[in-house]
Short mmCIF file of C-alpha atoms in Angstrom, two decimals:
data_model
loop_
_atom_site.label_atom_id
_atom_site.label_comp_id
_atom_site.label_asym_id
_atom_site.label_seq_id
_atom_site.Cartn_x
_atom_site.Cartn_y
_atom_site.Cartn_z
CA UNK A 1 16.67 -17.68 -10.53
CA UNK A 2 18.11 -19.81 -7.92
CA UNK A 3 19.47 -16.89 -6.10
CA UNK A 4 16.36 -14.25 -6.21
CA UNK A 5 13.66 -16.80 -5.93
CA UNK A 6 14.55 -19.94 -5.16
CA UNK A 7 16.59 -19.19 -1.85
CA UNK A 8 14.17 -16.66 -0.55
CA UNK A 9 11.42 -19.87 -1.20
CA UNK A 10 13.05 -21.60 1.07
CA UNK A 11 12.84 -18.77 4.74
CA UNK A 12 9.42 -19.52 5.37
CA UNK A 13 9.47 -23.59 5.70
CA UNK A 14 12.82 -23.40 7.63
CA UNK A 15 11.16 -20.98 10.00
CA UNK A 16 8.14 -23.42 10.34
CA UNK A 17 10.42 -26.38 10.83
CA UNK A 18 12.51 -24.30 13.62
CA UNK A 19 9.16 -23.61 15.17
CA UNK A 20 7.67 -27.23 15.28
CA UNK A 21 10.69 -28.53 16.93
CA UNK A 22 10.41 -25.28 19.19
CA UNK A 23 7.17 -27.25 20.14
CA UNK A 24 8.24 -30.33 20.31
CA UNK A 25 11.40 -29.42 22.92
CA UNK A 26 8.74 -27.12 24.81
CA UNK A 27 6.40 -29.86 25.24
CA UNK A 28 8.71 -32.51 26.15
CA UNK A 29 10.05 -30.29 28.84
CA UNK A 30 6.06 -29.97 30.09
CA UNK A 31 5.48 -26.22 29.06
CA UNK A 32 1.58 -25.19 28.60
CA UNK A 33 -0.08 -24.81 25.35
CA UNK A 34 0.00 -20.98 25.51
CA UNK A 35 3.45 -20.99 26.00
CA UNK A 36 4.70 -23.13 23.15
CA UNK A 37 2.31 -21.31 20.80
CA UNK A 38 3.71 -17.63 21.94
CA UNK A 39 7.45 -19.06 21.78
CA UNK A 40 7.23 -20.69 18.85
CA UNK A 41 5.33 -17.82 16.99
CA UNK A 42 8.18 -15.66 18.39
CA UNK A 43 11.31 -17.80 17.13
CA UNK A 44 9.77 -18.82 13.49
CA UNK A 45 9.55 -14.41 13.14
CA UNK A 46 12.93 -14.26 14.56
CA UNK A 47 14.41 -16.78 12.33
CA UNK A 48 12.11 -15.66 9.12
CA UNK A 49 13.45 -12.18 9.70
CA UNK A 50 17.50 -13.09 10.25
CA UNK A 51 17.53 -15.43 7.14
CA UNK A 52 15.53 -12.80 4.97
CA UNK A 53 18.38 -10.48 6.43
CA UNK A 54 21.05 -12.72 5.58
CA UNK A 55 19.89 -13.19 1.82
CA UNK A 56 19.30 -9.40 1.63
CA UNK A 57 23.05 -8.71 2.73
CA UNK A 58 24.24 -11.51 -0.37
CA UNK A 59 22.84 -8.21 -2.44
CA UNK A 60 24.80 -5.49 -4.37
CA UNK A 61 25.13 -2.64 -2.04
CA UNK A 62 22.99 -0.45 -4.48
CA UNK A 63 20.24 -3.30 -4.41
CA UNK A 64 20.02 -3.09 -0.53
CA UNK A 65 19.83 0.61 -0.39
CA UNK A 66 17.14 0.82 -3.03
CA UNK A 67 15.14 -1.61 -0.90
CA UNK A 68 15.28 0.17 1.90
CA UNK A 69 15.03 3.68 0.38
CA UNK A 70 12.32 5.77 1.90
CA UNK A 71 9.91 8.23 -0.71
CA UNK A 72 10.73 11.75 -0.64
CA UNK A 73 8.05 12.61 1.53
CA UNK A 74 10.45 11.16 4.76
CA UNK A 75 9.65 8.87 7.40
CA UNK A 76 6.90 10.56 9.10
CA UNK A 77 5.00 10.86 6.30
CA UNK A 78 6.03 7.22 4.80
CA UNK A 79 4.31 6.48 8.46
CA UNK A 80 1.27 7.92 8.18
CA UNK A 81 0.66 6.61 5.04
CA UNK A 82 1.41 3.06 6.37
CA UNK A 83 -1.27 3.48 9.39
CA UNK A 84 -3.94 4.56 6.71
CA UNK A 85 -2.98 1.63 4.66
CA UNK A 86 -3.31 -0.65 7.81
CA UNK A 87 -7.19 0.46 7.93
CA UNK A 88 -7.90 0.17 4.25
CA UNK A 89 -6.50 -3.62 4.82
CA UNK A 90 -8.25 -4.35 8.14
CA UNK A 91 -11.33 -2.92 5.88
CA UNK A 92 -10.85 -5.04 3.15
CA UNK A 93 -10.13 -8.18 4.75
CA UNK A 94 -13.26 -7.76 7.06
CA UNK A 95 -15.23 -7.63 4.14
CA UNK A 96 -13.64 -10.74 2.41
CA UNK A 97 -14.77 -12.55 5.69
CA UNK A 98 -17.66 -11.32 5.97
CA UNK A 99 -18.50 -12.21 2.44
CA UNK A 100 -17.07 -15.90 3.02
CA UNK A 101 -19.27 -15.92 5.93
CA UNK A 102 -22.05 -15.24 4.05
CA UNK A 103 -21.32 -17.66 1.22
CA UNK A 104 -20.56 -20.49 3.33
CA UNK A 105 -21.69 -21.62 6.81
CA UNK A 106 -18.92 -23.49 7.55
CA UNK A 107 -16.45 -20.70 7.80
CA UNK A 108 -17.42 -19.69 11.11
CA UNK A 109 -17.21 -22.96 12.85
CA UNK A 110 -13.72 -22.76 10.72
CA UNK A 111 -12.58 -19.83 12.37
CA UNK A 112 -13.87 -20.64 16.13
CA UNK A 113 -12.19 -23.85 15.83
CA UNK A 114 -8.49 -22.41 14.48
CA UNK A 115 -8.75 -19.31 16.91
CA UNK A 116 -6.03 -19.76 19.15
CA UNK A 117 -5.33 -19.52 22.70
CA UNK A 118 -4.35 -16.46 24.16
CA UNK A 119 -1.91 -16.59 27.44
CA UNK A 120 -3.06 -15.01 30.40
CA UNK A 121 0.21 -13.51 31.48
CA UNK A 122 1.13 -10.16 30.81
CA UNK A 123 4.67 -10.91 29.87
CA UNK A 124 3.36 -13.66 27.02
CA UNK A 125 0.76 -11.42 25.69
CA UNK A 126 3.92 -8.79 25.81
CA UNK A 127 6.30 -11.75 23.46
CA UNK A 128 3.37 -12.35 21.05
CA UNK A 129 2.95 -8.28 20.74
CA UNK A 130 6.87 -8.48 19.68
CA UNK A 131 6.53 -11.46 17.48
CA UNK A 132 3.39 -10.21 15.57
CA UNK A 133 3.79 -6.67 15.55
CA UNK A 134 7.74 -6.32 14.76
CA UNK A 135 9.33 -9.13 14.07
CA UNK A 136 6.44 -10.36 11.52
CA UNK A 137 6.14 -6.84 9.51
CA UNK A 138 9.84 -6.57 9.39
CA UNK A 139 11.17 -10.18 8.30
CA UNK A 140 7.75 -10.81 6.02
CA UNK A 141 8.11 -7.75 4.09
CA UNK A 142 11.43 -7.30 3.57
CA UNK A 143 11.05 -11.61 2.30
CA UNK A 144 8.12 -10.97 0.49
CA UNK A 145 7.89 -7.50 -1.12
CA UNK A 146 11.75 -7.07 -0.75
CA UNK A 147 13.45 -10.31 -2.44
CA UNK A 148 10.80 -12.38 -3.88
CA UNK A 149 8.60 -9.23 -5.53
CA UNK A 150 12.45 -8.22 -6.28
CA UNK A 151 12.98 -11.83 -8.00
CA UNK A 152 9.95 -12.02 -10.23
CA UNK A 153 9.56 -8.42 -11.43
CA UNK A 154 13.05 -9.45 -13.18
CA UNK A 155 10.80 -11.98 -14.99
CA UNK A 156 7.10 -11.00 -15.42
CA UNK A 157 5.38 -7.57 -15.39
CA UNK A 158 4.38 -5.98 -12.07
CA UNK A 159 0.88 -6.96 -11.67
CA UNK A 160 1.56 -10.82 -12.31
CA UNK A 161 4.92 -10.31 -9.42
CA UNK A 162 2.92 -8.83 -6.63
CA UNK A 163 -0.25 -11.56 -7.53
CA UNK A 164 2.29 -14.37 -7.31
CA UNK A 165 4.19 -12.90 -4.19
CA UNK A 166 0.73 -11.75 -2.59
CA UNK A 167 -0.57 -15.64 -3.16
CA UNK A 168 2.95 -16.80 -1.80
CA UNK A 169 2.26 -14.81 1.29
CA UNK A 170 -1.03 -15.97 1.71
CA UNK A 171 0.18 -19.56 1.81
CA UNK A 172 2.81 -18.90 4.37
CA UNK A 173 -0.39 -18.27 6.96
CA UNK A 174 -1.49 -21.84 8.39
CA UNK A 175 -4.98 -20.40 8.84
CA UNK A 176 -4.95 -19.42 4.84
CA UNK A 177 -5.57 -23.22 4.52
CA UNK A 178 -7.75 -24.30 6.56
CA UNK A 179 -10.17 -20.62 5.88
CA UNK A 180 -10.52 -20.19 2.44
CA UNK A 181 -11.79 -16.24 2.71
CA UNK A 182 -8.93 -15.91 4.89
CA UNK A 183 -6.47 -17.32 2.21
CA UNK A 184 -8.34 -14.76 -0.36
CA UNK A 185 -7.93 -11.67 2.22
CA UNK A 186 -4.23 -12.58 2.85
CA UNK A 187 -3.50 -12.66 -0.95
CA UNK A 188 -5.13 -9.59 -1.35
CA UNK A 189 -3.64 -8.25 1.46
CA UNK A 190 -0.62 -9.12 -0.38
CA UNK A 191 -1.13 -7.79 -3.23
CA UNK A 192 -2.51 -3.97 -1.95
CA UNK A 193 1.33 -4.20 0.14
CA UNK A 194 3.49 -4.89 -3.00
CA UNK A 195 1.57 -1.81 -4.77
CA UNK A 196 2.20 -0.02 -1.39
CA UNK A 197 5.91 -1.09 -1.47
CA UNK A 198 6.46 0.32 -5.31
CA UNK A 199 4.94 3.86 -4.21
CA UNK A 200 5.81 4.32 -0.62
CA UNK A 201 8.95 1.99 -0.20
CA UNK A 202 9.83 -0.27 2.68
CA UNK A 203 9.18 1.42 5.77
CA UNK A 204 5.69 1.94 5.12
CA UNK A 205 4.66 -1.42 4.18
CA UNK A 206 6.21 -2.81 7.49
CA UNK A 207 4.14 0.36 8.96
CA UNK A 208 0.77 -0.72 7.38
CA UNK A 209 1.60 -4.64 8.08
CA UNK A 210 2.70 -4.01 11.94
CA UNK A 211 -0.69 -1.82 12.50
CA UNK A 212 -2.71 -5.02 10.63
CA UNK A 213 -1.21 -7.25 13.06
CA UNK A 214 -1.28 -4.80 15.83
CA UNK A 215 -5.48 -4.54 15.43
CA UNK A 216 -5.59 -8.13 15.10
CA UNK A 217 -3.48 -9.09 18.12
CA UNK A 218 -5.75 -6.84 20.19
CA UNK A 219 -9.09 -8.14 18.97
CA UNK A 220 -7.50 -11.60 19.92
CA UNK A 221 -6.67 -10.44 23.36
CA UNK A 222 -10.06 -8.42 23.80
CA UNK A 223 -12.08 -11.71 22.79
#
Protein backbone atom coordinates (compact mmCIF):
# COMPACT_ATOMS: atom_id res chain seq x y z
CA UNK A 1 0.00 0.00 0.00
CA UNK A 2 2.88 2.07 0.91
CA UNK A 3 4.20 1.99 -2.55
CA UNK A 4 0.84 2.62 -4.78
CA UNK A 5 -0.80 4.96 -2.40
CA UNK A 6 1.03 6.11 0.16
CA UNK A 7 4.08 7.58 -1.88
CA UNK A 8 1.97 9.05 -4.59
CA UNK A 9 0.02 10.85 -1.23
CA UNK A 10 2.83 12.44 -0.57
CA UNK A 11 3.61 14.67 -4.57
CA UNK A 12 1.08 17.08 -3.93
CA UNK A 13 2.20 18.58 -0.30
CA UNK A 14 5.92 18.45 -1.38
CA UNK A 15 4.96 20.46 -4.43
CA UNK A 16 3.04 22.96 -2.15
CA UNK A 17 5.92 23.15 0.29
CA UNK A 18 8.48 23.76 -2.80
CA UNK A 19 6.09 26.46 -3.85
CA UNK A 20 5.67 28.39 -0.46
CA UNK A 21 9.31 28.65 -0.05
CA UNK A 22 9.32 29.63 -3.89
CA UNK A 23 7.37 32.60 -2.27
CA UNK A 24 9.08 33.16 0.47
CA UNK A 25 12.76 33.45 -1.52
CA UNK A 26 10.75 35.59 -4.23
CA UNK A 27 9.53 37.94 -1.74
CA UNK A 28 12.55 38.35 0.25
CA UNK A 29 14.38 39.21 -2.89
CA UNK A 30 11.38 42.09 -3.45
CA UNK A 31 9.57 40.40 -6.50
CA UNK A 32 5.75 41.62 -7.08
CA UNK A 33 2.79 39.67 -6.11
CA UNK A 34 2.06 38.59 -9.71
CA UNK A 35 5.27 37.29 -10.07
CA UNK A 36 5.60 35.01 -7.08
CA UNK A 37 2.08 33.71 -7.74
CA UNK A 38 2.95 32.83 -11.65
CA UNK A 39 6.46 31.30 -10.47
CA UNK A 40 5.36 29.52 -7.84
CA UNK A 41 2.24 28.05 -9.69
CA UNK A 42 4.84 27.13 -12.36
CA UNK A 43 7.49 25.22 -10.07
CA UNK A 44 4.79 23.32 -7.67
CA UNK A 45 3.44 21.80 -11.60
CA UNK A 46 6.96 21.25 -12.46
CA UNK A 47 7.84 19.47 -9.36
CA UNK A 48 4.19 17.64 -9.07
CA UNK A 49 4.81 16.39 -12.57
CA UNK A 50 8.77 15.13 -12.15
CA UNK A 51 7.98 13.29 -8.81
CA UNK A 52 4.69 11.71 -10.31
CA UNK A 53 7.27 10.78 -13.16
CA UNK A 54 9.73 9.46 -10.91
CA UNK A 55 7.18 7.11 -8.99
CA UNK A 56 5.72 6.09 -12.39
CA UNK A 57 9.30 4.93 -13.64
CA UNK A 58 9.62 2.67 -9.94
CA UNK A 59 6.74 0.66 -12.13
CA UNK A 60 6.98 -2.71 -14.02
CA UNK A 61 7.64 -1.84 -17.55
CA UNK A 62 4.21 -3.45 -18.55
CA UNK A 63 2.50 -1.16 -15.79
CA UNK A 64 3.96 2.04 -17.45
CA UNK A 65 3.01 1.12 -20.90
CA UNK A 66 -0.53 0.22 -19.96
CA UNK A 67 -0.78 3.69 -18.41
CA UNK A 68 0.16 5.35 -21.12
CA UNK A 69 -1.53 3.17 -23.79
CA UNK A 70 -3.69 5.10 -26.15
CA UNK A 71 -7.50 3.40 -27.31
CA UNK A 72 -7.56 1.98 -30.63
CA UNK A 73 -9.13 4.80 -32.11
CA UNK A 74 -5.30 6.70 -32.11
CA UNK A 75 -4.32 9.95 -30.95
CA UNK A 76 -6.35 12.17 -33.01
CA UNK A 77 -9.29 10.73 -32.13
CA UNK A 78 -8.23 10.11 -28.25
CA UNK A 79 -7.95 14.16 -28.86
CA UNK A 80 -11.04 14.99 -29.93
CA UNK A 81 -12.65 13.13 -27.50
CA UNK A 82 -10.60 14.93 -24.76
CA UNK A 83 -11.70 18.58 -26.16
CA UNK A 84 -15.45 17.38 -26.00
CA UNK A 85 -14.84 16.14 -22.57
CA UNK A 86 -13.22 19.57 -21.63
CA UNK A 87 -16.80 21.23 -22.50
CA UNK A 88 -18.96 18.66 -20.81
CA UNK A 89 -16.63 19.60 -17.59
CA UNK A 90 -16.53 23.39 -18.08
CA UNK A 91 -20.53 22.62 -18.39
CA UNK A 92 -20.82 20.81 -15.42
CA UNK A 93 -18.77 22.72 -13.16
CA UNK A 94 -20.58 26.02 -14.26
CA UNK A 95 -23.60 24.57 -13.17
CA UNK A 96 -22.26 23.33 -9.72
CA UNK A 97 -21.40 27.11 -9.23
CA UNK A 98 -24.07 28.38 -10.33
CA UNK A 99 -26.14 26.19 -8.12
CA UNK A 100 -23.80 27.09 -5.00
CA UNK A 101 -24.43 30.54 -5.97
CA UNK A 102 -27.83 30.17 -5.75
CA UNK A 103 -27.88 28.25 -2.47
CA UNK A 104 -25.64 30.46 -0.70
CA UNK A 105 -24.85 34.19 -0.91
CA UNK A 106 -21.68 34.01 0.39
CA UNK A 107 -20.07 32.15 -2.41
CA UNK A 108 -19.70 35.01 -4.55
CA UNK A 109 -18.00 37.33 -2.20
CA UNK A 110 -15.94 33.82 -1.75
CA UNK A 111 -14.90 33.71 -5.14
CA UNK A 112 -14.19 37.65 -5.75
CA UNK A 113 -12.13 37.57 -2.76
CA UNK A 114 -9.83 34.21 -3.77
CA UNK A 115 -9.70 35.36 -7.54
CA UNK A 116 -6.25 36.00 -8.12
CA UNK A 117 -4.14 38.47 -9.72
CA UNK A 118 -3.35 38.24 -13.15
CA UNK A 119 0.24 39.76 -14.40
CA UNK A 120 0.17 42.25 -16.92
CA UNK A 121 3.15 41.07 -18.89
CA UNK A 122 2.89 39.04 -21.78
CA UNK A 123 5.73 36.77 -20.92
CA UNK A 124 3.96 35.92 -17.23
CA UNK A 125 0.62 35.44 -18.65
CA UNK A 126 2.81 33.17 -21.29
CA UNK A 127 4.52 30.99 -17.80
CA UNK A 128 1.06 30.65 -16.18
CA UNK A 129 -0.37 29.36 -19.80
CA UNK A 130 2.62 26.64 -19.42
CA UNK A 131 2.03 25.92 -15.82
CA UNK A 132 -1.82 25.52 -16.08
CA UNK A 133 -2.29 24.23 -19.37
CA UNK A 134 0.73 21.53 -19.60
CA UNK A 135 2.44 21.04 -16.82
CA UNK A 136 -0.90 20.77 -14.57
CA UNK A 137 -2.85 18.20 -17.05
CA UNK A 138 0.26 16.20 -17.44
CA UNK A 139 1.75 15.76 -13.77
CA UNK A 140 -2.07 15.77 -12.14
CA UNK A 141 -3.30 13.09 -14.26
CA UNK A 142 -0.75 10.90 -14.66
CA UNK A 143 -0.65 11.36 -10.17
CA UNK A 144 -4.14 11.13 -9.92
CA UNK A 145 -5.84 8.87 -12.50
CA UNK A 146 -2.42 7.14 -13.25
CA UNK A 147 -0.94 5.92 -9.70
CA UNK A 148 -3.41 6.68 -7.11
CA UNK A 149 -6.76 5.46 -9.27
CA UNK A 150 -3.97 2.64 -10.13
CA UNK A 151 -3.44 2.08 -6.17
CA UNK A 152 -7.01 1.82 -5.00
CA UNK A 153 -8.69 -0.07 -7.85
CA UNK A 154 -6.19 -2.90 -6.41
CA UNK A 155 -8.36 -2.50 -3.28
CA UNK A 156 -11.99 -1.33 -3.82
CA UNK A 157 -14.25 -1.51 -6.92
CA UNK A 158 -14.04 1.21 -9.59
CA UNK A 159 -16.67 3.55 -8.65
CA UNK A 160 -15.49 3.87 -4.88
CA UNK A 161 -11.42 4.42 -6.62
CA UNK A 162 -12.27 7.23 -8.93
CA UNK A 163 -14.79 8.89 -5.90
CA UNK A 164 -11.84 8.68 -3.53
CA UNK A 165 -9.17 9.84 -6.16
CA UNK A 166 -11.73 12.50 -7.65
CA UNK A 167 -12.22 13.85 -3.77
CA UNK A 168 -8.31 13.60 -3.40
CA UNK A 169 -8.00 15.84 -6.37
CA UNK A 170 -10.41 18.15 -5.28
CA UNK A 171 -8.50 18.74 -2.07
CA UNK A 172 -5.24 19.33 -3.78
CA UNK A 173 -7.03 22.83 -5.18
CA UNK A 174 -6.54 25.62 -2.37
CA UNK A 175 -9.71 27.26 -3.68
CA UNK A 176 -11.67 23.69 -3.08
CA UNK A 177 -11.47 24.89 0.59
CA UNK A 178 -12.22 27.96 0.93
CA UNK A 179 -15.47 27.47 -2.09
CA UNK A 180 -17.37 24.71 -1.17
CA UNK A 181 -19.27 24.34 -4.85
CA UNK A 182 -15.90 24.61 -6.13
CA UNK A 183 -14.62 21.65 -3.94
CA UNK A 184 -17.95 19.69 -5.24
CA UNK A 185 -17.18 20.65 -9.09
CA UNK A 186 -13.47 19.62 -8.68
CA UNK A 187 -14.48 16.19 -7.21
CA UNK A 188 -16.78 15.73 -9.81
CA UNK A 189 -14.55 16.88 -12.19
CA UNK A 190 -12.54 14.16 -10.85
CA UNK A 191 -14.54 11.68 -10.97
CA UNK A 192 -16.04 12.22 -14.92
CA UNK A 193 -11.74 12.12 -15.69
CA UNK A 194 -11.08 8.71 -13.98
CA UNK A 195 -14.23 7.26 -16.06
CA UNK A 196 -12.61 9.16 -19.03
CA UNK A 197 -9.17 7.60 -18.19
CA UNK A 198 -10.71 3.76 -18.08
CA UNK A 199 -12.35 4.32 -21.68
CA UNK A 200 -10.13 6.69 -23.51
CA UNK A 201 -6.68 6.20 -21.69
CA UNK A 202 -4.13 8.81 -20.73
CA UNK A 203 -3.74 11.13 -23.43
CA UNK A 204 -7.17 12.15 -23.48
CA UNK A 205 -7.71 12.92 -19.97
CA UNK A 206 -4.59 15.28 -20.02
CA UNK A 207 -6.47 16.53 -23.39
CA UNK A 208 -9.85 17.23 -21.62
CA UNK A 209 -7.93 18.59 -18.31
CA UNK A 210 -5.43 21.00 -20.41
CA UNK A 211 -8.63 22.46 -22.46
CA UNK A 212 -10.47 22.90 -18.69
CA UNK A 213 -7.59 24.83 -17.63
CA UNK A 214 -7.00 26.37 -20.94
CA UNK A 215 -10.88 28.03 -20.81
CA UNK A 216 -10.30 28.92 -17.36
CA UNK A 217 -6.92 30.63 -17.73
CA UNK A 218 -8.50 32.75 -20.46
CA UNK A 219 -11.65 33.79 -18.63
CA UNK A 220 -9.06 34.84 -15.88
CA UNK A 221 -7.09 36.89 -18.29
CA UNK A 222 -10.31 38.29 -20.15
CA UNK A 223 -11.75 39.47 -16.62
Amino acid sequence: MWQSIGLPLLVVPASLLIAVVTVGLLNAAGAGEELQTTIALVVAGLVLLLLAVALWRRLPEAKRRAMLARSAGGPAADMGVGIAAAVVLIVTAGLVMLAGIAIDDSVQRRIDDAQPSVPDAAWQIGLLAIGLVILAPIGEELLFRGLLLDGFRRRVAFPAAAGITGALFAAAHLDAWLIWPRAIALALIGFLLAELYRRRGFLTVVTAHAGLNAVALTALVAS
